[in-house]
């Protein structure tokens, strides 16, 4: 495995896209001071996940983006892609060539990609772990780094040797497993405390459980009785409804019959009233004739011209008229008696109608309730 090339754009002094090819063996980059040689190693460190601006020879991470010059504008993004040859399969990924890309914007947002697929920084670190090319590995050694390695403590030097030996991943996994075990032990302790607390409450909980079961049984019994009572009430209501319907029907028929009778009586009363008016007219006409005849008789007597035949005829007319008047008076009295009887019958029918309507109203109210 070796680096095949590095592509830089907008990173530090590399404002324009730059591609540097690496070949098998040793590749040397030479140039005067300030030409940007160290920026190449910073780019490799940065794309592999370096998070310390100080190790990138800066004050803050945004300084890796090309800041511009008097003749050129600054860039809004820095991007570095490192292409690694994986033909030997040292990286745990099924590609013969692996391209690791990192982008950073002036807003502070960062992107990580593996073969143009977005990923996390953690994925990149796990991919290159135990290969020696990580930011903490031995493949990137800056100025003064060898002196630091020689003069540092044995514990710090062990990290470099462990990286070279390929045991860092296992130690990290061991550390993660130990953390998970510690977390699991804490959870077990907490569960144990909860179990102990629950065991102390089992007695009271058993009593509560018994009460709850009794409550559920009583509740079911109450629901059963409530349903039966409701069904019984519904049955009684059905019976009462049928009875009330019969009363309503009977009352309606009675009211209908009374209305028919009342209409018949009113028709009879109208006929009697018409007959009374006719009799009154006949009586008035007879009285007029009687008065006229009496006047004629008086005239005859006053004139002394008594005519027996005429007088006899007048007497007959007078007798006939008196008979007619008497007969008319009798008919009038009879019709008046019938009229009074009909009026009494109408009052009785009206009272019966009011009583029937009241019964009907009460029955409808009970039926609706």
mmCIF file of C-alpha atoms in Angstrom:
data_model
loop_
_atom_site.group_PDB
_atom_site.id
_atom_site.type_symbol
_atom_site.label_atom_id
_atom_site.label_comp_id
_atom_site.label_asym_id
_atom_site.label_seq_id
_atom_site.Cartn_x
_atom_site.Cartn_y
_atom_site.Cartn_z
ATOM 1 C CA UNK A 1 0.000 0.000 0.000
ATOM 2 C CA UNK A 2 1.247 3.472 -0.833
ATOM 3 C CA UNK A 3 -0.096 6.934 -1.603
ATOM 4 C CA UNK A 4 -0.769 7.265 -5.326
ATOM 5 C CA UNK A 5 -1.580 10.974 -5.473
ATOM 6 C CA UNK A 6 -2.945 13.918 -3.569
ATOM 7 C CA UNK A 7 -5.320 16.491 -5.023
ATOM 8 C CA UNK A 8 -5.559 19.933 -3.375
ATOM 9 C CA UNK A 9 -7.824 22.873 -4.100
ATOM 10 C CA UNK A 10 -8.151 26.018 -1.976
ATOM 11 C CA UNK A 11 -5.972 24.512 0.776
ATOM 12 C CA UNK A 12 -3.586 27.035 2.306
ATOM 13 C CA UNK A 13 -1.267 28.274 -0.489
ATOM 14 C CA UNK A 14 -2.807 25.994 -3.155
ATOM 15 C CA UNK A 15 -5.567 28.245 -4.474
ATOM 16 C CA UNK A 16 -5.828 26.449 -7.826
ATOM 17 C CA UNK A 17 -6.334 22.711 -8.221
ATOM 18 C CA UNK A 18 -3.013 20.886 -7.799
ATOM 19 C CA UNK A 19 -2.337 17.159 -8.270
ATOM 20 C CA UNK A 20 0.885 15.593 -6.964
ATOM 21 C CA UNK A 21 1.621 12.042 -8.099
ATOM 22 C CA UNK A 22 3.473 9.624 -5.795
ATOM 23 C CA UNK A 23 5.260 6.585 -7.168
ATOM 24 C CA UNK A 24 6.719 3.485 -5.609
ATOM 25 C CA UNK A 25 9.918 4.185 -3.740
ATOM 26 C CA UNK A 26 10.803 7.613 -2.375
ATOM 27 C CA UNK A 27 9.256 10.850 -3.623
ATOM 28 C CA UNK A 28 11.071 14.020 -2.641
ATOM 29 C CA UNK A 29 9.642 17.520 -2.783
ATOM 30 C CA UNK A 30 12.212 20.277 -2.793
ATOM 31 C CA UNK A 31 11.964 24.022 -2.960
ATOM 32 C CA UNK A 32 13.026 27.218 -1.220
ATOM 33 C CA UNK A 33 11.685 28.325 2.121
ATOM 34 C CA UNK A 34 8.113 29.571 1.962
ATOM 35 C CA UNK A 35 7.286 27.705 -1.235
ATOM 36 C CA UNK A 36 4.627 25.572 0.526
ATOM 37 C CA UNK A 37 6.430 22.229 0.987
ATOM 38 C CA UNK A 38 5.088 21.826 4.538
ATOM 39 C CA UNK A 39 1.571 22.599 3.303
ATOM 40 C CA UNK A 40 1.617 19.269 1.450
ATOM 41 C CA UNK A 41 2.284 17.299 4.636
ATOM 42 C CA UNK A 42 -0.323 19.463 6.406
ATOM 43 C CA UNK A 43 -2.800 18.554 3.653
ATOM 44 C CA UNK A 44 -2.108 14.833 4.156
ATOM 45 C CA UNK A 45 -2.492 15.195 7.931
ATOM 46 C CA UNK A 46 -5.676 17.265 7.490
ATOM 47 C CA UNK A 47 -7.384 14.886 5.028
ATOM 48 C CA UNK A 48 -6.655 11.972 7.360
ATOM 49 C CA UNK A 49 -8.697 13.690 10.096
ATOM 50 C CA UNK A 50 -6.421 16.058 12.035
ATOM 51 C CA UNK A 51 -8.570 18.257 14.318
ATOM 52 C CA UNK A 52 -5.880 20.402 15.976
ATOM 53 C CA UNK A 53 -5.211 23.724 14.166
ATOM 54 C CA UNK A 54 -1.941 24.031 16.115
ATOM 55 C CA UNK A 55 -0.533 20.840 14.548
ATOM 56 C CA UNK A 56 -1.480 22.321 11.170
ATOM 57 C CA UNK A 57 0.553 25.423 12.033
ATOM 58 C CA UNK A 58 -2.494 27.649 12.411
ATOM 59 C CA UNK A 59 -4.565 29.441 15.018
ATOM 60 C CA UNK A 60 -7.968 28.138 13.945
ATOM 61 C CA UNK A 61 -9.171 25.528 11.517
ATOM 62 C CA UNK A 62 -10.646 28.064 9.028
ATOM 63 C CA UNK A 63 -7.066 29.193 8.258
ATOM 64 C CA UNK A 64 -6.551 26.105 6.073
ATOM 65 C CA UNK A 65 -8.747 27.818 3.439
ATOM 66 C CA UNK A 66 -6.881 30.022 0.968
ATOM 67 C CA UNK A 67 -7.101 33.539 2.427
ATOM 68 C CA UNK A 68 -6.342 35.404 -0.809
ATOM 69 C CA UNK A 69 -3.614 37.857 -1.839
ATOM 70 C CA UNK A 70 -3.433 41.366 -3.192
ATOM 71 C CA UNK A 71 -3.968 39.949 -6.667
ATOM 72 C CA UNK A 72 -6.300 37.015 -5.957
ATOM 73 C CA UNK A 73 -9.582 36.618 -4.109
ATOM 74 C CA UNK A 74 -9.929 34.278 -1.180
ATOM 75 C CA UNK A 75 -11.597 30.899 -1.615
ATOM 76 C CA UNK A 76 -14.771 29.781 0.165
ATOM 77 C CA UNK A 77 -13.787 26.146 0.482
ATOM 78 C CA UNK A 78 -10.737 23.943 0.976
ATOM 79 C CA UNK A 79 -10.721 20.417 -0.429
ATOM 80 C CA UNK A 80 -8.081 17.693 -0.282
ATOM 81 C CA UNK A 81 -8.329 14.188 -1.752
ATOM 82 C CA UNK A 82 -5.768 11.488 -0.927
ATOM 83 C CA UNK A 83 -5.756 8.454 -3.251
ATOM 84 C CA UNK A 84 -4.336 5.263 -1.703
ATOM 85 C CA UNK A 85 -3.341 2.094 -3.523
ATOM 86 C CA UNK A 86 -5.170 -0.832 -1.853
ATOM 87 C CA UNK A 87 -4.244 -3.586 -4.272
ATOM 88 C CA UNK A 88 -2.738 -5.599 -1.377
ATOM 89 C CA UNK A 89 -6.007 -5.294 0.592
ATOM 90 C CA UNK A 90 -4.464 -3.766 3.693
ATOM 91 C CA UNK A 91 -7.459 -1.449 4.073
ATOM 92 C CA UNK A 92 -10.658 -3.290 5.088
ATOM 93 C CA UNK A 93 -12.601 -2.186 2.026
ATOM 94 C CA UNK A 94 -13.285 -3.920 -1.305
ATOM 95 C CA UNK A 95 -11.617 -1.365 -3.566
ATOM 96 C CA UNK A 96 -8.200 -1.515 -5.195
ATOM 97 C CA UNK A 97 -8.012 2.273 -5.026
ATOM 98 C CA UNK A 98 -9.390 4.284 -2.094
ATOM 99 C CA UNK A 99 -9.928 8.053 -2.318
ATOM 100 C CA UNK A 100 -10.350 9.864 1.004
ATOM 101 C CA UNK A 101 -11.734 13.393 0.665
ATOM 102 C CA UNK A 102 -12.225 16.190 3.165
ATOM 103 C CA UNK A 103 -13.912 19.539 2.499
ATOM 104 C CA UNK A 104 -14.293 22.559 4.711
ATOM 105 C CA UNK A 105 -16.331 25.730 4.146
ATOM 106 C CA UNK A 106 -15.874 29.165 5.681
ATOM 107 C CA UNK A 107 -19.169 28.650 7.536
ATOM 108 C CA UNK A 108 -17.362 25.965 9.562
ATOM 109 C CA UNK A 109 -19.143 22.980 7.971
ATOM 110 C CA UNK A 110 -17.059 19.947 7.063
ATOM 111 C CA UNK A 111 -17.627 16.970 4.770
ATOM 112 C CA UNK A 112 -15.862 13.598 4.655
ATOM 113 C CA UNK A 113 -16.049 11.187 1.705
ATOM 114 C CA UNK A 114 -14.675 7.773 0.848
ATOM 115 C CA UNK A 115 -14.705 7.146 -2.890
ATOM 116 C CA UNK A 116 -17.156 10.081 -3.278
ATOM 117 C CA UNK A 117 -19.573 8.571 -0.737
ATOM 118 C CA UNK A 118 -20.334 10.714 2.304
ATOM 119 C CA UNK A 119 -19.142 9.260 5.597
ATOM 120 C CA UNK A 120 -18.087 10.215 9.127
ATOM 121 C CA UNK A 121 -14.669 11.100 10.464
ATOM 122 C CA UNK A 122 -14.977 7.998 12.621
ATOM 123 C CA UNK A 123 -15.321 5.854 9.471
ATOM 124 C CA UNK A 124 -12.092 7.268 8.056
ATOM 125 C CA UNK A 125 -10.193 6.744 11.295
ATOM 126 C CA UNK A 126 -11.403 3.147 11.580
ATOM 127 C CA UNK A 127 -10.489 2.552 7.920
ATOM 128 C CA UNK A 128 -6.842 3.605 8.343
ATOM 129 C CA UNK A 129 -6.394 2.334 11.906
ATOM 130 C CA UNK A 130 -3.356 0.059 12.433
ATOM 131 C CA UNK A 131 -1.950 0.997 9.001
ATOM 132 C CA UNK A 132 0.521 3.571 10.315
ATOM 133 C CA UNK A 133 -0.884 6.388 8.161
ATOM 134 C CA UNK A 134 -3.155 7.918 10.793
ATOM 135 C CA UNK A 135 -2.560 11.374 12.222
ATOM 136 C CA UNK A 136 -1.058 9.754 15.312
ATOM 137 C CA UNK A 137 0.889 7.143 13.356
ATOM 138 C CA UNK A 138 4.516 6.936 12.473
ATOM 139 C CA UNK A 139 4.098 7.632 8.749
ATOM 140 C CA UNK A 140 3.863 11.414 9.254
ATOM 141 C CA UNK A 141 6.833 12.730 11.197
ATOM 142 C CA UNK A 142 7.357 16.475 11.182
ATOM 143 C CA UNK A 143 10.388 18.607 12.136
ATOM 144 C CA UNK A 144 11.510 17.851 15.677
ATOM 145 C CA UNK A 145 9.181 14.877 15.930
ATOM 146 C CA UNK A 146 12.077 12.344 16.100
ATOM 147 C CA UNK A 147 13.642 14.185 19.021
ATOM 148 C CA UNK A 148 10.279 14.161 20.784
ATOM 149 C CA UNK A 149 9.942 10.437 20.197
ATOM 150 C CA UNK A 150 13.402 9.707 21.575
ATOM 151 C CA UNK A 151 13.121 11.952 24.612
ATOM 152 C CA UNK A 152 9.498 11.212 25.524
ATOM 153 C CA UNK A 153 8.286 8.741 28.125
ATOM 154 C CA UNK A 154 8.155 5.026 27.447
ATOM 155 C CA UNK A 155 4.338 5.082 27.652
ATOM 156 C CA UNK A 156 4.151 7.664 24.851
ATOM 157 C CA UNK A 157 6.661 5.777 22.685
ATOM 158 C CA UNK A 158 4.603 2.617 23.158
ATOM 159 C CA UNK A 159 1.737 4.209 21.199
ATOM 160 C CA UNK A 160 3.942 4.505 18.085
ATOM 161 C CA UNK A 161 5.116 0.907 18.375
ATOM 162 C CA UNK A 162 1.566 -0.318 18.933
ATOM 163 C CA UNK A 163 0.469 1.569 15.807
ATOM 164 C CA UNK A 164 3.276 -0.113 13.856
ATOM 165 C CA UNK A 165 2.402 -3.507 15.322
ATOM 166 C CA UNK A 166 -1.265 -3.110 14.313
ATOM 167 C CA UNK A 167 -2.745 -3.557 17.785
ATOM 168 C CA UNK A 168 -4.264 -0.078 18.204
ATOM 169 C CA UNK A 169 -7.593 -1.152 16.742
ATOM 170 C CA UNK A 170 -7.814 -4.076 19.152
ATOM 171 C CA UNK A 171 -6.816 -1.917 22.104
ATOM 172 C CA UNK A 172 -9.432 0.634 21.095
ATOM 173 C CA UNK A 173 -12.042 -2.066 20.753
ATOM 174 C CA UNK A 174 -10.943 -3.433 24.116
ATOM 175 C CA UNK A 175 -11.326 0.023 25.642
ATOM 176 C CA UNK A 176 -14.762 0.396 24.069
ATOM 177 C CA UNK A 177 -15.746 -3.061 25.295
ATOM 178 C CA UNK A 178 -14.529 -2.213 28.794
ATOM 179 C CA UNK A 179 -16.607 0.992 28.711
ATOM 180 C CA UNK A 180 -19.636 -0.979 27.565
ATOM 181 C CA UNK A 181 -19.007 -3.567 30.282
ATOM 182 C CA UNK A 182 -18.720 -0.791 32.855
ATOM 183 C CA UNK A 183 -21.950 0.740 31.584
ATOM 184 C CA UNK A 184 -23.600 -2.688 31.654
ATOM 185 C CA UNK A 185 -22.344 -3.244 35.217
ATOM 186 C CA UNK A 186 -23.778 0.121 36.211
ATOM 187 C CA UNK A 187 -27.078 -0.904 34.653
ATOM 188 C CA UNK A 188 -26.947 -4.236 36.497
ATOM 189 C CA UNK A 189 -26.291 -2.428 39.771
ATOM 190 C CA UNK A 190 -29.205 -0.148 39.078
ATOM 191 C CA UNK A 191 -31.419 -3.129 38.203
ATOM 192 C CA UNK A 192 -30.308 -4.845 41.402
ATOM 193 C CA UNK A 193 -31.276 -1.767 43.411
ATOM 194 C CA UNK A 194 -34.636 -1.671 41.671
ATOM 195 C CA UNK A 195 -35.161 -5.409 42.343
ATOM 196 C CA UNK A 196 -34.354 -4.916 46.018
ATOM 197 C CA UNK A 197 -36.726 -1.984 46.190
ATOM 198 C CA UNK A 198 -39.465 -3.990 44.453
ATOM 199 C CA UNK A 199 -38.896 -6.986 46.787
ATOM 200 C CA UNK A 200 -39.475 -4.668 49.741
ATOM 201 C CA UNK A 201 -42.751 -3.599 48.156
ATOM 202 C CA UNK A 202 -43.921 -7.088 47.140
ATOM 203 C CA UNK A 203 -46.035 -7.498 50.285
ATOM 204 C CA UNK A 204 -47.968 -4.281 49.804
ATOM 205 C CA UNK A 205 -48.122 -4.890 46.048
ATOM 206 C CA UNK A 206 -49.626 -8.359 46.687
ATOM 207 C CA UNK A 207 -52.338 -6.773 48.825
ATOM 208 C CA UNK A 208 -52.898 -4.142 46.140
ATOM 209 C CA UNK A 209 -53.083 -6.908 43.534
ATOM 210 C CA UNK A 210 -55.718 -8.775 45.576
ATOM 211 C CA UNK A 211 -57.726 -5.592 45.979
ATOM 212 C CA UNK A 212 -57.363 -4.847 42.291
ATOM 213 C CA UNK A 213 -58.620 -8.341 41.349
ATOM 214 C CA UNK A 214 -61.553 -7.953 43.742
ATOM 215 C CA UNK A 215 -62.273 -4.549 42.253
ATOM 216 C CA UNK A 216 -62.212 -5.995 38.721
ATOM 217 C CA UNK A 217 -64.603 -8.799 39.737
ATOM 218 C CA UNK A 218 -66.967 -6.314 41.403
ATOM 219 C CA UNK A 219 -66.725 -4.022 38.399
ATOM 220 C CA UNK A 220 -67.619 -6.874 36.040
ATOM 221 C CA UNK A 221 -70.513 -7.865 38.346
ATOM 222 C CA UNK A 222 -71.683 -4.247 38.408
ATOM 223 C CA UNK A 223 -71.544 -4.036 34.624
ATOM 224 C CA UNK A 224 -73.516 -7.319 34.345
ATOM 225 C CA UNK A 225 -76.218 -6.099 36.751
ATOM 226 C CA UNK A 226 -76.287 -2.687 35.104
ATOM 227 C CA UNK A 227 -76.807 -4.278 31.686
ATOM 228 C CA UNK A 228 -79.580 -6.560 33.006
ATOM 229 C CA UNK A 229 -81.265 -3.621 34.705
ATOM 230 C CA UNK A 230 -81.050 -1.606 31.500
ATOM 231 C CA UNK A 231 -82.541 -4.518 29.511
ATOM 232 C CA UNK A 232 -85.335 -4.891 32.075
ATOM 233 C CA UNK A 233 -86.058 -1.164 31.884
ATOM 234 C CA UNK A 234 -86.086 -1.362 28.110
ATOM 235 C CA UNK A 235 -88.605 -4.237 28.283
ATOM 236 C CA UNK A 236 -90.849 -2.289 30.656
ATOM 237 C CA UNK A 237 -90.558 0.742 28.442
ATOM 238 C CA UNK A 238 -91.577 -1.346 25.435
ATOM 239 C CA UNK A 239 -94.652 -2.600 27.300
ATOM 240 C CA UNK A 240 -95.555 0.899 28.478
ATOM 241 C CA UNK A 241 -94.965 2.183 24.983
ATOM 242 C CA UNK A 242 -97.375 -0.358 23.493
ATOM 243 C CA UNK A 243 -99.985 0.482 26.133
ATOM 244 C CA UNK A 244 -99.557 4.188 25.548
ATOM 245 C CA UNK A 245 -99.767 3.659 21.814
ATOM 246 C CA UNK A 246 -103.119 1.894 22.372
ATOM 247 C CA UNK A 247 -104.333 4.785 24.533
ATOM 248 C CA UNK A 248 -103.175 7.290 21.945
ATOM 249 C CA UNK A 249 -104.903 5.389 19.151
ATOM 250 C CA UNK A 250 -108.113 5.063 21.188
ATOM 251 C CA UNK A 251 -108.025 8.759 22.094
ATOM 252 C CA UNK A 252 -107.463 9.758 18.498
ATOM 253 C CA UNK A 253 -110.445 7.619 17.379
ATOM 254 C CA UNK A 254 -112.623 9.107 20.131
ATOM 255 C CA UNK A 255 -111.596 12.642 19.195
ATOM 256 C CA UNK A 256 -112.299 11.872 15.559
ATOM 257 C CA UNK A 257 -115.793 10.533 16.473
ATOM 258 C CA UNK A 258 -116.521 13.568 18.652
ATOM 259 C CA UNK A 259 -115.434 15.903 15.882
ATOM 260 C CA UNK A 260 -117.765 14.120 13.459
ATOM 261 C CA UNK A 261 -120.635 14.375 15.959
ATOM 262 C CA UNK A 262 -119.889 18.032 16.542
ATOM 263 C CA UNK A 263 -119.928 18.681 12.797
ATOM 264 C CA UNK A 264 -123.245 16.844 12.512
ATOM 265 C CA UNK A 265 -124.746 18.853 15.399
ATOM 266 C CA UNK A 266 -123.508 22.079 13.884
ATOM 267 C CA UNK A 267 -125.156 21.121 10.581
ATOM 268 C CA UNK A 268 -128.434 20.358 12.424
ATOM 269 C CA UNK A 269 -128.180 23.623 14.330
ATOM 270 C CA UNK A 270 -127.714 25.476 11.057
ATOM 271 C CA UNK A 271 -130.850 23.804 9.667
ATOM 272 C CA UNK A 272 -132.849 24.619 12.818
ATOM 273 C CA UNK A 273 -131.655 28.190 12.737
ATOM 274 C CA UNK A 274 -132.765 28.429 9.114
ATOM 275 C CA UNK A 275 -136.184 26.900 10.023
ATOM 276 C CA UNK A 276 -136.520 29.346 12.933
ATOM 277 C CA UNK A 277 -135.821 32.207 10.589
ATOM 278 C CA UNK A 278 -138.487 30.876 8.163
ATOM 279 C CA UNK A 279 -140.978 30.450 11.008
ATOM 280 C CA UNK A 280 -140.238 33.943 12.242
ATOM 281 C CA UNK A 281 -140.918 35.230 8.746
ATOM 282 C CA UNK A 282 -144.201 33.240 8.551
ATOM 283 C CA UNK A 283 -145.278 34.453 12.000
ATOM 284 C CA UNK A 284 -144.524 38.052 11.072
ATOM 285 C CA UNK A 285 -146.455 37.635 7.806
ATOM 286 C CA UNK A 286 -149.460 36.096 9.648
ATOM 287 C CA UNK A 287 -149.436 38.906 12.187
ATOM 288 C CA UNK A 288 -149.360 41.423 9.368
ATOM 289 C CA UNK A 289 -152.335 39.735 7.698
ATOM 290 C CA UNK A 290 -154.242 39.618 10.997
ATOM 291 C CA UNK A 291 -153.628 43.279 11.612
ATOM 292 C CA UNK A 292 -154.696 44.073 8.052
ATOM 293 C CA UNK A 293 -157.941 42.059 8.430
ATOM 294 C CA UNK A 294 -158.705 43.632 11.796
ATOM 295 C CA UNK A 295 -158.233 47.029 10.249
ATOM 296 C CA UNK A 296 -160.540 46.092 7.408
ATOM 297 C CA UNK A 297 -163.136 44.906 9.952
ATOM 298 C CA UNK A 298 -162.910 48.104 11.854
ATOM 299 C CA UNK A 299 -163.330 50.089 8.674
ATOM 300 C CA UNK A 300 -166.400 48.068 7.734
ATOM 301 C CA UNK A 301 -167.952 48.461 11.164
ATOM 302 C CA UNK A 302 -167.247 52.175 11.195
ATOM 303 C CA UNK A 303 -168.818 52.649 7.826
ATOM 304 C CA UNK A 304 -171.833 50.596 8.767
ATOM 305 C CA UNK A 305 -171.471 48.468 5.723
ATOM 306 C CA UNK A 306 -171.694 45.073 7.263
ATOM 307 C CA UNK A 307 -171.485 42.305 4.826
ATOM 308 C CA UNK A 308 -172.261 38.977 6.345
ATOM 309 C CA UNK A 309 -170.501 36.983 3.737
ATOM 310 C CA UNK A 310 -167.475 39.185 3.832
ATOM 311 C CA UNK A 311 -167.497 39.200 7.579
ATOM 312 C CA UNK A 312 -167.773 35.443 7.616
ATOM 313 C CA UNK A 313 -164.832 35.190 5.219
ATOM 314 C CA UNK A 314 -162.861 37.588 7.338
ATOM 315 C CA UNK A 315 -163.665 35.575 10.451
ATOM 316 C CA UNK A 316 -162.556 32.413 8.687
ATOM 317 C CA UNK A 317 -159.330 34.110 7.612
ATOM 318 C CA UNK A 318 -158.808 35.344 11.137
ATOM 319 C CA UNK A 319 -159.415 31.851 12.578
ATOM 320 C CA UNK A 320 -157.142 30.297 9.968
ATOM 321 C CA UNK A 321 -154.456 32.835 10.649
ATOM 322 C CA UNK A 322 -154.721 32.290 14.396
ATOM 323 C CA UNK A 323 -154.390 28.570 13.817
ATOM 324 C CA UNK A 324 -151.359 29.089 11.640
ATOM 325 C CA UNK A 325 -149.885 31.451 14.244
ATOM 326 C CA UNK A 326 -150.512 28.883 16.978
ATOM 327 C CA UNK A 327 -149.058 26.072 14.884
ATOM 328 C CA UNK A 328 -146.071 28.247 13.994
ATOM 329 C CA UNK A 329 -145.565 29.116 17.683
ATOM 330 C CA UNK A 330 -145.705 25.445 18.600
ATOM 331 C CA UNK A 331 -143.175 24.567 15.912
ATOM 332 C CA UNK A 332 -141.018 27.460 17.034
ATOM 333 C CA UNK A 333 -141.145 26.282 20.660
ATOM 334 C CA UNK A 334 -140.332 22.732 19.559
ATOM 335 C CA UNK A 335 -137.433 23.876 17.423
ATOM 336 C CA UNK A 336 -136.169 26.105 20.263
ATOM 337 C CA UNK A 337 -136.292 23.103 22.610
ATOM 338 C CA UNK A 338 -134.342 21.037 20.053
ATOM 339 C CA UNK A 339 -131.872 23.897 19.694
ATOM 340 C CA UNK A 340 -131.311 24.047 23.457
ATOM 341 C CA UNK A 341 -130.878 20.287 23.556
ATOM 342 C CA UNK A 342 -128.345 20.464 20.709
ATOM 343 C CA UNK A 343 -126.468 23.247 22.496
ATOM 344 C CA UNK A 344 -126.303 21.075 25.635
ATOM 345 C CA UNK A 345 -125.084 18.141 23.543
ATOM 346 C CA UNK A 346 -122.462 20.395 21.959
ATOM 347 C CA UNK A 347 -121.241 21.467 25.407
ATOM 348 C CA UNK A 348 -121.000 17.821 26.488
ATOM 349 C CA UNK A 349 -119.148 16.903 23.285
ATOM 350 C CA UNK A 350 -116.803 19.865 23.754
ATOM 351 C CA UNK A 351 -116.041 18.721 27.317
ATOM 352 C CA UNK A 352 -115.467 15.154 26.092
ATOM 353 C CA UNK A 353 -113.198 16.479 23.328
ATOM 354 C CA UNK A 354 -111.114 18.538 25.811
ATOM 355 C CA UNK A 355 -110.814 15.511 28.120
ATOM 356 C CA UNK A 356 -109.781 13.266 25.218
ATOM 357 C CA UNK A 357 -107.220 15.802 23.974
ATOM 358 C CA UNK A 358 -105.736 16.064 27.497
ATOM 359 C CA UNK A 359 -105.463 12.268 27.708
ATOM 360 C CA UNK A 360 -103.831 12.234 24.270
ATOM 361 C CA UNK A 361 -101.360 14.965 25.290
ATOM 362 C CA UNK A 362 -100.420 13.109 28.533
ATOM 363 C CA UNK A 363 -100.020 9.855 26.620
ATOM 364 C CA UNK A 364 -97.739 11.488 24.006
ATOM 365 C CA UNK A 365 -95.591 13.058 26.757
ATOM 366 C CA UNK A 366 -95.196 9.675 28.518
ATOM 367 C CA UNK A 367 -94.472 7.988 25.207
ATOM 368 C CA UNK A 368 -91.723 10.494 24.308
ATOM 369 C CA UNK A 369 -90.151 10.358 27.791
#
